[in-house]
Amino acid sequence: MSASDVEQDSAPETSMSCLPDEPFPPSKYFVGHTAPLTCVALFPGSKMIVSGSYDRRIRLWDIGSGQVLGEPLRGHKVSVNVVAVSHDGAMFASGGGDGRILIWNTTTRNLATEPIQAHSNYINSISFSSDSAIIASIAGRKIKLWDVGTAKLIMDVESSNYEQQIAFSPEGGRIAAVSHMAPDEQTLRIWDVKTGKPAAVSPIVGHTGGLLSVAWFPNGQHLVTASFDRTIRIWMSETGCQVGHSLGGHATWMANQVAVSSDGKLIVALCGDNSIRLWNAITLDQIKLVLQHAEPVLCMTISADSRFVAGGCGDKKVCLWNIESITQHKCNSSLLPTPGPDNQQELAPDSSLLNRSPTNLVYTEVRSSPEHTVSQAVITPHEPIPLKARFIQASFSPSTTAKNYADPVASPAEHNYFRKWWRQSLNFWNARKRSSSPQRITRIEPCFDKTEDTSMNQGQSPAQDVLDAFNRYIMNEIPIRLIYLPTMELVGRNLVKTHFQDRIKEITEDLIAETQATFVPPMARERAISTLVQGRVEYGILSHRWLDTGEPSYQDLMEKKLSSPLNVRHLLSDITSRLKEGRHALHISRSPGENEVQNPGYQKLQKCCEEARRLDLHFIWSDTCCIDKNSSAELDESIRSMFRWYRNSSICIVYLGGTTVIEDMRLEEWFMRGWTLQELLAPRKIKFFNKDWQRLTEQDDDKEEDTPIMTALEEVTGIPETELIDFEPLPRYIDKRMTWAARRRTTRAEDVAYSLMGIFDVSLQIAYGEGGERAFGRLIEAIMQAGGDSSVLNWAGEPAKHHASSALPASPASFVGHPDIVTIGQLDLMLTSRGLRIPLVILPLDMTPESDGWPVINPKFHCPLFDIGEVRIDTRGYRFNAALEQYALGIFHYIPAEDSANPGLPKEVAAYLLKRSKVGAQEPPLVGLSRHYRSFDDGWRRIPTGFIYLELTSVPDFSSLWYVSRTYQETVYL
């Protein structure tokens, strides 16, 4: 039967193209997230909403009141990617960028099961079965089915493609998934849940771009998909044939998420123009009422009763649209036609068929060449078929070619390798970096590259830039030497590179493209490759408190004895070293005559190696024996690179030699050592062991939110939980971070500064013997040169004595007790031979009582400007002489003047107390011969006092500034 044989409806169709899109704003907003939304779902009954965000929080909302229900739920280490609600509403689940699935009890809002470490990286999609007994998850090529009650794995399906979204069929016997990468992956696939095998018609092809979303119709016979080719298409699940014409195809927007109402009459799609659009699933006409929001809508869902559509937005809001209000719109009668009894009789013998499966009334003519299967049939596009159309049997003509009947909306070359994905995740290597301000999420437009060949490169060697990145990473980002655990060999970087060579071959062009598309805006190719390389080069690293004696050194491993970690009974072994293929092999020979009591340092190293093997690692690093400290060049490189080495490790194994249980950590010496601060902050994954090498917790990673050990760590260190979990090295927040190190001790005085290099992301030349103050002064100078903010000046007390400047702190202890100020501007700081050059706002001070020539202790100061009045200063016993000196406030916490602007003072300011020799107001500059002279010593100098912190009463609130004349801003040398 051809298209000409279709009986046409005599009644005129409602023309939709002539109607303009009418924006329909949200009926309600839900505000509470602190970062853009990533996912949203509605509960049965349409009384609650669950949402997830980049802020790693899950929130439940009451639709009636618009209020959040209880405290935010936490459990994911990085962003919450997806949420799903069970069909009975008793449970909901969340999937995150950490690869974990959390199943929650709706009533108690507590975890219903133990967390499921479902995947090794971010989870793309999760879906409940119709009986709420099984949950499906997908990440990359892995599709896994989990028992909801026991959290046990039921089935593991390996897909040939990188799947984007997964959905259970209404009856629960099948799962559908869509892929999105290379041309041969632009398919819809269906699997049988019981067997895990593909359905007979799987895969279903027809789109010319990567697929982004899939949803089932309630009858289980049809599916709808959205694609990068800018179309939405409906498919028959049994035959793989397309139903009706393609929807969408607009150049200005593209659907990236699609859903179907529970009655099967409405198709809802999230589009890339900050909108949600709707189609009549019966006529396939677009409804010209667009659900729109001012900011990007990043995710959406439709309620089970089809009353509401909810969307998560880039402005951190959850938006809710009332579909009932839409149906009452003035255009409702023409946009949502309900067929009468006459039409139902013509459409199907069963009058209830319309409500159950409206889309099975609309079909297209399908043609195929002999080499095509049914699932590969070429779809002939037609105009929308009227409601009176009868069932059209699919016919196959051998003479018909794909070229003649290809969908004209888009070509494959126009849409290769591009996807739209508004969910952003931090894989477990945490490649992305937090910026100091929220990044605006922008819309990705498809690229129209008609020449690039995007076919898969499976089986081929990695691209040259991948190999280059791998070589750079091995030679620059990992330790110089590592212990190879299977044979207990101390190996260099070249052998580490050989070991991981095969894993680098896994980095294909498709995997690079998917990693790029994970982020919005897309990650640069170079950064994506670096992330993938880092994830494949795995090693563990040991953090511990050094013993006074007995720690195994590099020379010990090369020349003396080491207990074999392969000997589980801890027998002593003689270790001899020899050069073998570029590595030092540790040959084990038993020596029964030796004392069986092992050195504690060797026992510690052995236990660390055993734990690393349990974690399936092949390499481990320890600072005691993997650095040749006799080589100054190697020692210099190791100290400068140590933060990166800990950062890039797969896990940091921490041995607490004085701890038995978590409560003992308050007295643990490990928390009082200087070097262990970066060893706590740098690793992305950490595991604590007590003095008997027993785990302090049952969890695999102790950097988990809201756990007893994290509470103890925050209490012991004074470091906020957010910094402990997700620390970012930056030359900012200097005052706060210095206080973390103030109570810590180091054996060498210079290590106070050297151990802080990585925390502030600066580098110093290692020069043991220069003294602690000089090393710390060089650290402060490096922070200033790296763009350090004004918080580097927020210290008090005596300055360092090694420099002419009186504005360099002596140690991290100088920052203890600092006022909590918010950085509002960066100052142009430079250390010179005259002192620290710094622009300050200088405000004169009057001192009482006035000096009669004798020094005054603990005077009172008064500022006559800007209603400041009395200024309380802890002078710390300094002797003042107003007869000879002038005093002023040197404010360093302000917005500096730019070009012709004036400096601005916030409500709260921090300052130094300054002095200089009195100079007559009208004293002319010296010209000619004179016995008087002036030098820079007559300029302003800092007085060592306590912290000076005051509020400006003339500034009404913290969002306002008081602009003063540029004459008050002066560049001084302190």
Phi, psi and omega in degrees: 000133182259175181294331180290343181275355182284130179287128183267146177285131182287335179286141180292142179278151175286123180278125182261336185292336183276348181270133178286152175293126181254116182293140180237104185289161178298147176274343181202148177241149176234117188243133179175331179292153180253008178210163180305149181285149176241335185201154180206147178211151180251143179276154173303142185090349175056041177252341182222155175235142171242138183222152176231161189210171172296343181282006175070016181247149174246131181235142175252137185236142172269120185294322183295312184269340183077010184260154176285142182264106178072191180282153175301144179270134182233148180176342178264138181283335176231201189299150171276114186275315187218150171227152178213147181246137178294158185292335177269356178075002183284337182221160168218157185231154177227144175236139187236177176290349176273004179079009183258148171248128176246126179255124188247146171274124185295322184290312184270343184059028174249165178295130179278335178221176172293148177304141180258116173278082191285321186220165181276347178219197188299147179265127181281320189200150172224155182206136176274147171286166184296332179266006177062017182267339184232145173234134179256142177227156181217136175209115183065236179266357185266123172246126183231142177248133186236143173281122185294324183288321184253350183062025179263150179286128178263315184209145178235114183250128178262113178274154177280350183237167171275107186274148185258314182218151181231149180210132174285142173290158183302325180276350175084004182267351182223157172232142179242145179216151180240147179241169198211004192262260185287164183305323181278003177252003183277068190225162170252125183240145180232134179239150173277128185293324184287320184259338185076010181264152179295151176291167186299324184263003182278135003274160176256125183241159179165326176290153178252010176218169180301142181271140186247332187205154179216146176211146178270147166281154185297339179280351180073002182261345183227154175228157176234140182230153174239146190219164173292345176283010174070021179239158171243132185227148179251139186231150171273124184290335183275328184249341183079010181274148176283144179253122178069190181271167179285143178262156178085230181082016181277148181280341186266346179209163182215132179285131177240357173209141185223148178212161181234138178293160185293336177269359177074012184261349188227132172252128182241133182225134173276123185250165186276011180247040179063032186219164171237127184245156186233149176229145170284114184289348179274310181266347185063022174274144176282136174276126190275019172256110186263126175281115192226150178223156184293329181254165180303133173268117191262341181202159181204165176204160176240142184289159182296330178267009176063021181273328188230152166238128180245145179224144174258135193239164180288345177268020174074016181251152167259125181254144181232128176249135179268110183295329178298324176293326179293317182293341177270002180294160184298337180267003188300320185297328181268340186266330181239069181292137176250114183300141178276182182300326180296315180297321182296324180293324180287328187282323184201150178297326181270120183292342178273359184294327184297315182290330184275323186209075183294333186282346180282008176265356185236124182222169175234167175277132183243131180235156181206151172274166185302327183279355180271139170275176180299320182291344180254016183299144179277132185268126177270117182288140176229167170291162178306131183275131182299164183295337181276003181295140178273170178300128181256121178285139178288131179240148185236122181249120181301335184275352183278135180246161180295328183296321183288333189240018179292147179294126186281000186295317183206158178251157181301323183295335184280345189228018180291142169066020180236137179224161177242116182217113185273359178270133178243138179226162174249107180297174191289356171267355174055055184290326182288155177245140175286134174270162182290339176232151183300136180276130180286130182275126184244168185272137180266125175262141179294148179264140183251074177262108187271359185247337187288134176267119186250027178290158184289152182245034181299138178086351180265166177291152178300156178298157184298322179292334174291314178297319178297317179295322178297314179297316179298319182295314181297317187278348186232337191247357178239165182302157181296321179227150176224155174271121178276111192292320183302326182239004182053051177253141173271111190241157178265184186293328181297320179285330173296320179297318178296321181298319185265007184301318182292325180292332179292334178294345177288344183277090180267171178298324180294317180294322177297316181297319180293319178297320177298316184287349179297333186252152177235115357292163185303143178292143176297149183301317182299318180289323178297317178297317179300320178296315181292321178296313182300323181291344182256348176259099189248136173204154175262166183216142184259137172235133186198167173269120182298141171284155179297323177217158172096001177287133179293131180258175176301318180293326178298318180293331182274331191235333190249212189255146177217135177288133183288124176290350177279345181268103187290343178268008174060041177286150178286148180222146172274131182248123173243147183246146174209159180275121182221111178053041177081012181224156177266108181273136180263103183274127186263126172224129186287141179233088186294344182278351183283160174296130185281354178279118185277155172293134182301326179296319178290323177300318180297316179296319181297315180297322177298318179296322179296317179294322179296322177295321178298334178270010179063032176266154179250347183225148176218152179230138175227137183288347181282321191237357182258006178238128174277096186286351174283346177262112182296324180294318180292320179296319179298313180296320182295316181293319179292329187261355192299322178300316179296321180297317176292322180297319185274355180290153177289325178201147175253122179266115184255123178256118179257098187288348180245017186239137173251313178232173185302323182298336180286348184297337181296338179248010184287131181293334181304328182278359179253001182264147185293314186290334184286349177296311178290333178288339174276321187273323189291313186295145175275342178221135186217148179221125183264138176236145180275187186293340177263014181060039172255143180296136177284337178223167178274344184285154182285332182230122181277358173270062179248146180286149170055046176241157180303321181290326177290324175297318178294320179297319180296321180290318184288318187267339186075013182260131180301151182301321181298325179285325178296323184276319188224066182282140178236119180289123182209150173278052180224169181052044187296318183297316181294314185288330177295326180293333177297329184263356190296323184269359184272151183241153175227153179291313176266134184299324182292337182293342174303317179280315185297327181286349181258356182303310183294327181296325179259005176059048176231171182226139178232150171286135183277125182216077178297136183109346180285341181100152184293320181293318180295316179297319180292324176297320177294326176296314179298319179297318179296322178295319178298317181291334179278007178093024180301142183279184185292349178295343177292342179267356188274066179224172183215168177097196183289140179278171174294147186263355187276351187232156178295337181288143174257015184240022176251125179291155183274331184195173176301336180296339179295341183266354183293132181086011183296147174291147183275099180249152179261125181295125181239355179192154178256138181257153178275098185253141176206134178269122182236178178292340178272349182131192179278118177277123187210134174276123180237155168270114186263119177242122184293152179236143170259139182248137173227140357286153178291145183282139174259023181111343178259147180299148180242135179252139178054054177283174175255143181242146181223131177255122184278355186262148169056031176058031180286315178073221184290137179242116180274126184227131172277098186280349175054042174079010180292143181263122183255147178222093184291343180289332184249344188231153171253150182233150182203161170270131174252094186281124178250356180255089184198172174269112183293154180289138176239129180055244183264004183283167177256152177292147182244134180256131176281181181294322179245130182232154174240147188208166168258158168266125185246155174220158171202162179294143181294136178232133179301141185296323183253014182295120184285158176295147183289135176223130179086197186284133179202153174270356178266148178216158176231153177218178181293346177294342178280353181281183182292138177230148180279137175263130181288101180235183171284183180294137177249118187216123183215160178254141176267112182293340180282349177262117190291325185209178185280353177264001182251159177231149174252111182274130181246166181296147179298342180293339179279343179271127185220136175273121184237168177242108182259000000 
